[in-house]
Coordinates of C-alpha atoms in Angstrom, one line a residue:
Chain C
M1 CA 0.0 0.0 0.0
S2 CA 1.3 3.4 -0.9
T3 CA 1.7 6.0 1.9
A4 CA 1.7 9.0 -0.4
G5 CA -0.1 10.3 -3.4
H6 CA -3.3 12.3 -4.2
G7 CA -6.9 11.7 -4.9
I8 CA -10.5 12.8 -5.0
S9 CA -13.8 11.9 -3.4
L10 CA -16.2 10.0 -5.7
K11 CA -19.4 11.9 -6.6
S12 CA -22.5 10.4 -8.3
S13 CA -22.6 13.1 -11.0
H14 CA -19.2 11.8 -12.2
Y15 CA -20.1 8.1 -12.2
D16 CA -20.7 7.8 -16.0
E17 CA -17.4 9.5 -16.7
L18 CA -15.6 7.4 -14.1
L19 CA -17.0 4.2 -15.6
E20 CA -15.8 5.2 -19.0
R21 CA -12.3 6.6 -18.3
G22 CA -11.5 5.5 -14.8
L23 CA -9.2 7.6 -12.6
T24 CA -5.7 9.0 -13.0
V25 CA -4.9 9.6 -9.4
E26 CA -3.5 7.3 -6.7
W27 CA -6.5 7.5 -4.2
A28 CA -10.3 7.5 -4.4
E29 CA -12.4 8.2 -1.4
A30 CA -15.9 6.6 -1.4
L31 CA -18.6 7.8 1.0
T32 CA -19.3 4.5 2.8
E33 CA -23.0 4.9 3.1
N34 CA -23.5 5.4 -0.6
F35 CA -22.0 2.0 -1.3
L36 CA -23.1 -0.3 1.5
D37 CA -25.3 -3.2 0.6
R38 CA -26.2 -1.9 -2.8
G39 CA -25.5 -2.8 -6.5
G40 CA -26.1 -0.9 -9.7
R41 CA -24.0 2.0 -10.8
P42 CA -22.2 2.8 -7.4
S43 CA -21.0 -0.8 -7.2
A44 CA -19.8 -0.8 -10.8
V45 CA -18.0 2.5 -10.3
L46 CA -16.1 1.2 -7.2
E47 CA -15.1 -1.9 -9.1
R48 CA -13.9 0.2 -12.0
V49 CA -12.0 2.8 -9.9
R50 CA -10.2 0.2 -7.8
A51 CA -8.4 -0.9 -10.9
D52 CA -6.6 2.5 -11.0
A53 CA -6.6 3.8 -7.4
Q54 CA -6.5 2.7 -3.8
I55 CA -9.9 3.1 -2.2
I56 CA -10.7 4.7 1.2
L57 CA -14.1 4.1 2.7
H58 CA -15.1 7.3 4.5
G59 CA -18.2 7.1 6.7
V60 CA -20.5 9.7 8.2
S61 CA -22.8 7.6 10.3
M62 CA -20.8 5.4 12.7
S63 CA -21.5 7.9 15.4
I64 CA -18.3 7.0 17.2
G65 CA -18.9 9.3 20.0
G66 CA -22.6 8.4 20.4
L67 CA -24.3 6.4 23.1
D68 CA -26.5 4.3 20.9
P69 CA -25.2 0.7 20.6
F70 CA -23.4 0.2 17.3
D71 CA -25.6 -1.3 14.6
P72 CA -24.3 -4.8 13.9
A73 CA -25.8 -4.8 10.3
Y74 CA -23.9 -1.6 9.5
F75 CA -20.6 -3.2 10.6
R76 CA -21.3 -6.5 8.8
A77 CA -22.0 -4.6 5.6
L78 CA -18.9 -2.3 6.0
K79 CA -16.6 -5.3 6.7
E80 CA -18.0 -7.0 3.6
L81 CA -17.5 -4.0 1.4
R82 CA -14.0 -3.4 2.8
R83 CA -13.1 -7.0 1.9
R84 CA -14.7 -6.8 -1.6
I85 CA -12.8 -3.7 -2.7
D86 CA -9.7 -4.2 -0.5
A87 CA -10.0 -0.7 1.0
A88 CA -6.8 0.8 2.3
F89 CA -8.5 2.7 5.1
I90 CA -11.9 2.9 6.9
S91 CA -12.4 6.4 8.3
D92 CA -15.2 8.2 10.1
H93 CA -15.5 11.3 12.3
L94 CA -14.8 12.5 15.9
C95 CA -18.4 13.2 16.6
F96 CA -21.8 11.8 17.5
G97 CA -24.6 11.6 15.0
S98 CA -27.4 9.6 16.5
V99 CA -29.5 9.9 19.7
G100 CA -32.0 7.4 21.0
G101 CA -31.9 5.5 17.7
H102 CA -32.5 8.7 15.6
Q103 CA -30.0 9.6 13.0
G104 CA -29.0 13.3 12.6
H105 CA -27.1 12.8 9.3
D106 CA -24.7 15.4 10.6
L107 CA -21.4 15.5 12.5
W108 CA -22.2 16.8 16.0
P109 CA -19.4 17.9 18.4
L110 CA -18.4 16.2 21.6
P111 CA -17.4 17.7 24.9
M112 CA -13.6 17.4 25.3
N113 CA -13.1 16.1 28.8
E114 CA -12.0 12.9 30.6
D115 CA -15.5 11.4 30.7
S116 CA -15.9 11.8 27.0
L117 CA -12.4 10.5 26.3
T118 CA -13.0 7.3 28.3
H119 CA -16.2 6.7 26.4
L120 CA -14.5 7.4 23.0
V121 CA -11.6 5.1 23.7
A122 CA -14.0 2.2 24.5
R123 CA -16.1 3.0 21.4
V124 CA -13.2 3.2 19.0
R125 CA -11.8 0.0 20.4
E126 CA -15.2 -1.7 20.0
A127 CA -15.5 -0.5 16.4
Q128 CA -12.0 -1.7 15.6
D129 CA -12.7 -5.1 17.1
R130 CA -15.9 -5.4 15.0
L131 CA -14.0 -4.4 11.9
G132 CA -10.8 -6.3 12.6
E133 CA -8.7 -3.3 11.7
R134 CA -7.6 0.2 12.8
L135 CA -10.0 3.1 12.3
V136 CA -9.0 6.4 10.9
I137 CA -10.7 9.3 12.7
E138 CA -11.3 12.8 11.3
N139 CA -11.5 16.1 13.2
V140 CA -14.8 17.8 12.4
S141 CA -15.7 21.5 11.8
A142 CA -17.3 22.9 14.9
Y143 CA -19.6 25.8 15.5
V144 CA -20.1 25.6 19.2
T145 CA -18.2 24.3 22.3
Y146 CA -19.5 22.7 25.5
R147 CA -19.0 24.5 28.9
E148 CA -18.0 21.0 30.1
S149 CA -14.9 20.8 27.9
D150 CA -11.6 21.2 29.7
M151 CA -9.2 19.8 27.1
S152 CA -8.0 21.2 23.8
E153 CA -9.1 19.3 20.7
P154 CA -5.5 18.3 19.8
A155 CA -4.9 17.1 23.3
F156 CA -8.1 15.1 23.3
L157 CA -7.4 13.6 19.9
S158 CA -3.8 12.7 20.8
A159 CA -4.9 10.9 23.9
L160 CA -7.7 9.1 22.0
L161 CA -5.5 8.0 19.1
E162 CA -2.8 6.8 21.4
E163 CA -5.1 4.9 23.9
A164 CA -7.3 3.4 21.2
D165 CA -4.4 2.8 18.8
A166 CA -6.2 4.5 15.9
G167 CA -5.2 6.6 12.9
M168 CA -6.1 10.2 12.1
L169 CA -7.6 11.8 9.1
L170 CA -6.5 15.4 9.3
D171 CA -9.0 17.7 7.6
V172 CA -7.1 20.9 7.1
N173 CA -10.2 22.8 6.1
N174 CA -12.0 21.7 9.2
V175 CA -9.1 22.9 11.4
Y176 CA -9.3 26.3 9.7
V177 CA -13.1 26.5 9.9
S178 CA -13.1 25.6 13.6
S179 CA -10.2 27.9 14.3
R180 CA -12.2 30.8 12.9
N181 CA -15.5 29.8 14.5
L182 CA -14.1 29.0 17.9
G183 CA -11.1 31.3 18.1
F184 CA -7.9 29.1 18.3
D185 CA -4.6 29.1 16.5
P186 CA -4.7 26.5 13.6
I187 CA -1.0 26.3 13.3
A188 CA -0.7 25.4 17.0
Y189 CA -3.5 22.8 16.5
I190 CA -1.5 21.1 13.7
D191 CA 1.7 21.3 15.6
A192 CA 0.1 19.6 18.6
L193 CA -1.1 16.5 16.7
P194 CA 0.8 13.2 16.9
R195 CA 2.7 13.1 13.6
D196 CA 2.9 9.3 13.4
R197 CA -0.9 8.9 13.6
V198 CA -1.9 10.9 10.6
R199 CA -2.8 8.5 7.8
Y200 CA -4.2 11.0 5.2
I201 CA -5.4 14.6 4.7
H202 CA -8.6 16.2 3.5
L203 CA -8.7 19.5 1.7
A204 CA -12.0 21.3 0.9
G205 CA -13.7 24.7 0.6
H206 CA -16.1 26.4 2.9
A207 CA -18.7 29.3 2.9
D208 CA -18.1 32.5 4.7
H209 CA -21.3 33.7 6.5
G210 CA -19.7 36.7 8.1
T211 CA -20.1 35.7 11.7
H212 CA -18.9 32.2 11.0
L213 CA -17.6 29.8 8.4
V214 CA -19.6 26.8 7.2
D215 CA -17.9 23.7 6.1
N216 CA -19.9 23.1 2.9
H217 CA -17.3 21.6 0.5
G218 CA -18.8 23.9 -2.1
S219 CA -15.9 26.1 -3.3
P220 CA -12.2 25.8 -4.1
V221 CA -9.6 25.5 -1.3
C222 CA -8.9 29.0 -0.1
D223 CA -5.4 30.5 0.3
E224 CA -5.4 30.3 4.1
V225 CA -6.2 26.5 3.9
W226 CA -3.5 26.0 1.2
A227 CA -1.0 27.7 3.6
L228 CA -2.1 25.5 6.4
Y229 CA -1.7 22.5 4.2
A230 CA 1.8 23.5 3.4
H231 CA 2.5 23.8 7.1
A232 CA 1.0 20.3 7.7
I233 CA 3.1 18.7 5.0
A234 CA 6.2 20.5 6.3
R235 CA 5.6 18.9 9.6
L236 CA 4.2 15.5 8.6
G237 CA 6.1 14.8 5.3
S238 CA 4.4 13.4 2.3
T239 CA 0.9 12.3 3.2
P240 CA -2.0 11.0 1.0
T241 CA -4.3 13.9 0.3
I242 CA -7.9 13.9 -0.9
V243 CA -9.8 16.9 -2.3
E244 CA -13.4 16.8 -1.2
W245 CA -16.4 18.5 -2.8
D246 CA -20.1 18.1 -2.0
S247 CA -21.9 21.1 -3.4
N248 CA -21.5 23.4 -6.4
L249 CA -19.6 20.4 -7.8
P250 CA -17.1 21.1 -10.5
S251 CA -16.5 18.7 -13.5
L252 CA -14.4 15.6 -12.9
D253 CA -11.5 17.4 -14.7
G254 CA -12.0 20.4 -12.4
L255 CA -11.8 18.1 -9.3
L256 CA -8.7 16.4 -10.7
A257 CA -7.1 19.8 -11.4
E258 CA -7.5 20.8 -7.8
S259 CA -6.0 17.5 -6.8
E260 CA -3.0 18.2 -9.1
E261 CA -2.7 21.7 -7.4
A262 CA -2.5 19.9 -4.1
R263 CA 0.3 17.7 -5.5
R264 CA 2.3 20.7 -6.7
R265 CA 1.9 22.5 -3.3
E266 CA 2.9 19.3 -1.5
A267 CA 6.0 19.0 -3.6
R268 CA 6.9 22.7 -2.9
A269 CA 6.3 22.2 0.9
L270 CA 8.5 19.1 0.8
E271 CA 11.3 21.0 -1.1
A272 CA 11.2 23.8 1.5
R273 CA 11.3 21.3 4.3
A274 CA 14.4 19.6 2.8
A275 CA 16.2 22.9 2.2
Chain Y
M1 CA -20.3 17.5 35.8
T2 CA -23.2 16.9 33.4
D3 CA -23.1 13.4 32.1
L4 CA -22.6 12.6 28.4
Q5 CA -26.1 11.3 28.0
T6 CA -27.6 14.5 29.1
L7 CA -25.3 16.6 26.9
Q8 CA -26.1 14.6 23.8
R9 CA -29.8 14.5 24.5
D10 CA -29.9 18.2 25.0
F11 CA -27.9 18.8 21.8
W12 CA -30.5 16.7 20.0
R13 CA -33.3 18.8 21.6
A14 CA -31.4 22.0 20.4
V15 CA -31.3 20.7 16.9
R16 CA -34.9 19.5 16.8
F17 CA -36.6 22.4 18.5
D18 CA -36.7 26.1 17.6
P19 CA -36.1 27.9 19.9
T20 CA -33.7 25.8 21.8
P21 CA -35.0 24.9 25.2
T22 CA -33.4 27.2 27.8
D23 CA -32.1 24.3 30.0
A24 CA -30.4 22.8 26.9
L25 CA -28.7 26.1 26.0
A26 CA -27.0 26.2 29.4
H27 CA -24.4 23.5 28.3
F28 CA -23.0 25.6 25.5
E29 CA -20.6 28.5 25.1
G30 CA -21.3 31.7 23.2
D31 CA -19.4 34.9 22.8
E32 CA -19.9 38.5 21.7
R33 CA -19.8 37.4 18.0
M34 CA -22.4 34.6 18.2
S35 CA -24.5 33.6 21.2
S36 CA -24.8 29.9 22.0
A37 CA -28.3 29.9 20.6
E38 CA -27.0 31.3 17.3
R39 CA -24.3 28.7 17.2
L40 CA -26.7 25.8 17.8
A41 CA -29.0 27.3 15.1
V42 CA -26.2 26.5 12.6
Y43 CA -26.6 22.8 13.4
R44 CA -30.4 23.1 13.5
N45 CA -30.6 24.7 10.1
M46 CA -28.3 22.1 8.6
Y47 CA -30.3 19.2 10.2
W48 CA -33.6 20.4 8.7
Y49 CA -32.2 21.6 5.4
R50 CA -30.2 18.5 4.7
Q51 CA -33.1 16.1 5.4
V52 CA -35.8 18.1 3.6
E53 CA -33.4 18.3 0.6
A54 CA -32.8 14.6 0.8
L55 CA -36.6 14.0 0.7
G56 CA -36.9 16.3 -2.3
E57 CA -34.2 14.4 -4.1
T58 CA -35.9 11.1 -3.2
F59 CA -39.4 12.3 -4.2
P60 CA -38.8 14.8 -7.0
Q61 CA -42.2 14.2 -8.7
L62 CA -44.0 14.7 -5.4
R63 CA -42.2 18.0 -4.8
E64 CA -43.1 19.1 -8.3
A65 CA -46.8 18.1 -7.8
L66 CA -47.1 19.8 -4.4
G67 CA -45.0 22.8 -5.1
G68 CA -41.9 23.9 -3.2
E69 CA -43.4 25.4 0.0
P70 CA -46.2 22.8 0.5
F71 CA -43.6 20.1 0.0
T72 CA -41.3 21.6 2.6
K73 CA -44.2 21.9 5.1
L74 CA -45.2 18.2 4.5
A75 CA -41.5 17.1 4.8
C76 CA -41.1 19.0 8.1
R77 CA -44.3 17.5 9.5
Y78 CA -43.1 14.1 8.4
L79 CA -39.6 14.5 9.9
R80 CA -41.1 15.6 13.2
A81 CA -43.2 12.4 13.2
H82 CA -40.5 10.1 11.8
P83 CA -37.0 11.1 12.7
S84 CA -34.5 9.2 10.5
A85 CA -33.5 5.8 11.9
R86 CA -31.2 4.6 9.1
P87 CA -27.6 5.6 8.3
T88 CA -28.3 6.3 4.6
L89 CA -29.9 9.6 3.6
E90 CA -32.3 8.3 1.0
H91 CA -33.9 6.1 3.7
V92 CA -35.0 9.2 5.5
G93 CA -38.1 8.9 3.3
Q94 CA -38.9 5.2 4.0
F95 CA -42.2 6.0 5.9
L96 CA -43.2 9.0 3.7
P97 CA -45.6 6.8 1.5
A98 CA -47.5 5.7 4.6
F99 CA -47.4 9.3 6.0
A100 CA -48.6 10.7 2.7
A101 CA -51.5 8.3 2.6
E102 CA -52.8 10.0 5.8
H103 CA -51.7 13.6 5.3
A104 CA -51.6 14.0 1.5
P105 CA -53.9 11.2 0.2
A106 CA -54.2 12.7 -3.3
H107 CA -50.4 12.2 -3.8
A108 CA -50.0 8.8 -1.9
G109 CA -49.8 6.7 -5.1
L110 CA -47.1 9.0 -6.6
C111 CA -45.2 8.8 -3.3
R112 CA -45.4 5.0 -3.3
L113 CA -44.2 4.8 -6.9
E114 CA -41.2 7.1 -6.2
W115 CA -40.2 5.2 -3.2
A116 CA -40.4 1.9 -5.2
R117 CA -38.1 3.5 -7.7
V118 CA -35.6 4.5 -5.0
E119 CA -35.6 1.0 -3.6
A120 CA -35.0 -0.4 -7.1
L121 CA -32.1 2.0 -7.7
V122 CA -30.2 1.0 -4.5
S123 CA -31.0 -2.7 -4.4
R124 CA -28.4 -5.4 -4.6
D125 CA -27.3 -6.7 -8.0
P126 CA -28.9 -10.1 -8.9
A127 CA -26.5 -13.0 -8.5
Q128 CA -27.4 -14.1 -12.1
I129 CA -30.0 -13.5 -14.8
A130 CA -32.1 -16.5 -16.0
T131 CA -32.3 -17.2 -19.7
A132 CA -34.7 -19.4 -21.7
A133 CA -31.8 -21.5 -22.8
G134 CA -30.9 -22.2 -19.2
I135 CA -34.3 -23.6 -18.3
D136 CA -34.4 -27.3 -17.3
P137 CA -37.6 -28.6 -18.9
T138 CA -37.8 -31.6 -16.6
S139 CA -38.2 -29.4 -13.5
F140 CA -39.6 -26.2 -14.9
G141 CA -43.2 -26.7 -13.8
T142 CA -42.3 -27.8 -10.3
S143 CA -39.7 -25.0 -9.7
R144 CA -40.5 -21.6 -8.4
V145 CA -39.3 -18.2 -9.7
R146 CA -36.7 -16.3 -7.8
F147 CA -37.0 -12.7 -9.0
V148 CA -34.2 -10.1 -9.1
P149 CA -33.8 -8.1 -5.9
S150 CA -34.9 -4.9 -7.5
L151 CA -38.3 -6.0 -8.6
S152 CA -41.4 -4.8 -6.7
V153 CA -45.0 -4.1 -7.5
V154 CA -46.8 -1.0 -6.3
E155 CA -50.4 0.1 -6.5
V156 CA -50.9 3.6 -7.8
D157 CA -53.6 5.8 -9.1
S158 CA -53.9 7.7 -12.4
A159 CA -52.3 10.8 -11.1
A160 CA -49.0 8.9 -10.3
L161 CA -48.8 7.6 -13.9
T162 CA -49.6 11.1 -15.3
A163 CA -46.7 12.5 -13.3
Y164 CA -44.4 10.1 -15.2
D165 CA -46.1 10.7 -18.5
E166 CA -47.3 7.0 -18.6
T167 CA -50.1 6.5 -21.1
H168 CA -52.8 4.4 -19.4
E169 CA -56.4 3.2 -19.8
P170 CA -58.9 4.5 -17.3
R171 CA -58.9 2.3 -14.2
E172 CA -59.3 2.9 -10.5
I173 CA -56.1 1.2 -9.5
Y174 CA -53.0 0.3 -11.5
E175 CA -50.4 -2.2 -10.5
V176 CA -47.0 -1.1 -11.6
A177 CA -43.9 -3.3 -11.7
V178 CA -40.7 -1.4 -10.8
W179 CA -37.2 -2.8 -11.4
R180 CA -33.7 -1.9 -12.3
R181 CA -32.0 -3.2 -15.4
R182 CA -28.2 -2.7 -15.1
F183 CA -28.2 1.0 -14.0
T184 CA -31.6 2.2 -15.1
V185 CA -34.8 2.0 -13.1
R186 CA -37.8 1.0 -15.2
Q187 CA -41.6 0.8 -14.6
L188 CA -44.4 -0.9 -16.3
V189 CA -48.2 -0.8 -15.8
L190 CA -49.3 -4.4 -15.5
E191 CA -52.5 -5.9 -17.0
P192 CA -54.7 -7.4 -14.2
E193 CA -54.1 -10.9 -15.5
E194 CA -50.3 -10.5 -15.4
A195 CA -50.4 -8.7 -12.1
A196 CA -52.3 -11.6 -10.5
A197 CA -49.8 -14.2 -11.9
L198 CA -46.9 -12.1 -10.8
A199 CA -48.3 -11.9 -7.3
L200 CA -48.7 -15.6 -7.2
A201 CA -45.2 -16.2 -8.4
R202 CA -43.8 -13.8 -5.8
T203 CA -45.4 -15.8 -3.0
G204 CA -43.3 -18.8 -4.2
E205 CA -46.0 -20.9 -5.9
P206 CA -44.6 -23.3 -8.5
V207 CA -44.4 -22.2 -12.2
A208 CA -47.1 -24.7 -13.1
A209 CA -49.5 -23.0 -10.7
V210 CA -48.6 -19.5 -12.0
L211 CA -49.2 -20.6 -15.6
A212 CA -52.5 -22.3 -14.6
S213 CA -53.8 -19.0 -13.2
F214 CA -54.6 -18.1 -16.8
N215 CA -57.7 -19.5 -18.5
G216 CA -57.2 -23.1 -19.5
D217 CA -58.1 -22.6 -23.1
E218 CA -55.5 -22.4 -25.9
A219 CA -55.4 -18.6 -25.9
G220 CA -54.9 -18.5 -22.1
I221 CA -52.1 -21.0 -22.3
R222 CA -50.4 -19.0 -25.0
R223 CA -50.7 -15.8 -23.0
A224 CA -49.3 -17.5 -20.0
F225 CA -46.2 -18.7 -21.8
Q226 CA -45.8 -15.3 -23.5
M227 CA -45.9 -13.7 -20.1
M228 CA -43.1 -16.0 -18.8
S229 CA -41.1 -15.2 -21.9
R230 CA -41.5 -11.4 -21.3
W231 CA -40.4 -11.9 -17.7
L232 CA -37.2 -13.4 -19.0
E233 CA -36.7 -10.7 -21.6
R234 CA -37.2 -8.0 -19.0
Q235 CA -34.6 -9.7 -16.9
W236 CA -36.9 -10.1 -13.9
I237 CA -35.9 -13.6 -13.2
E238 CA -32.7 -14.4 -11.3
T239 CA -33.3 -18.2 -11.4
F240 CA -35.8 -21.0 -11.4
E241 CA -35.2 -22.9 -8.2
P242 CA -36.4 -26.3 -7.0
I243 CA -39.0 -26.2 -4.3
P244 CA -37.7 -28.2 -1.3
S245 CA -39.9 -31.2 -0.5
S246 CA -41.5 -30.8 2.9

């Protein structure tokens, strides 16, 4: 398995093109829930793309920080899909997304404190036991914090990743969005993360609502996030990087062009690091 | 210290209810730029927007038939009554056909048809497709039909067919077969004779019994075998499987 390279997230509006021409990047990230237990076009796209690229299964509904019991059917289907396409990573988010059996279809923040950490470590371990492999956990964009939080997010994440022996998906855009919304230093955030735990990186765009930024994956990566990415690469070294879009979607070539831009910027950051 | 269960339950209340209950607000930080209520409203707006949008994508013809604002009102009432319970966004709408039967009965048939189309779209691929050449004549009559996973039959009214520009003879109820062939969802209004035979076959009755449901005269027998031939052409049949002896 490669530990470097670049890629994009798979979007349904590109499926026909992907079936026809495949991919020319090293990595493809599939939103897990769009491919679980289903056939038709999504399944065919995954089979086609895996001939060209390594696949990452990126979930949004595991609710790692939630209190509802894990859904055994979800894990069975995820494990089967992972086996079928030989996915390189299974990732999901540092959040909760269900309460009392009701799904929020969103990534809700967790309090950062010892109670929460103890719960998270047990949940990540349980998820990993069910899957038979390490999870990769992504930092989310946040718009609010809990009064009960008494740890910084990097400290919380570092402890979680170490105690649960999990990997991290560093979403650089999420770091930037949260830093603006909650008022912290994004450079210090990245510097405080455990370097050896980061498995891959997300880049994306966001919307500026004046009082706050919204992580909508609907615009090109902005200059500030590119600068933060260069800082992350300088610290982490070469790291697989995925460009994510969910709204105002560009063409497949547009997406690939932004991925190539990430490749160029990574190369420059690595050169600067070596100098 | 407030326990995690209370914090998560109150976050859920903050997302579901507008305004956020005061006791739930107390757990969250605000500042001079945005109050805690404004910050939680970001999540609340995303929660409702995302799920109403998902319902609109799952039921585009219903949205078109109702109009944007009435559709949003119906969707919000539905989401209040049926919070999502499945990890996939399209399944947010799984109870909307039943809800529409009660709250928007004029559009219930259309709603059932659109849901059947979504289920066909996301269903598993068949393990195989049966062909006429692959039929074993010695066991054909005593075997039963296993249909492809995407095939379903839904009862609709004339308005549902009109929304899909389906030409149709005047009838009170139409039975429509919905299935996926490779990547494309298809639908077909069934004649009553074929609908009855298909219902019989889907309960697991042997092929001989399905064919015998037609009139026993020569024309009926011909129609029965033509129907079976069409099922094969439409790729509805995964396999003919032996019925285990009891």
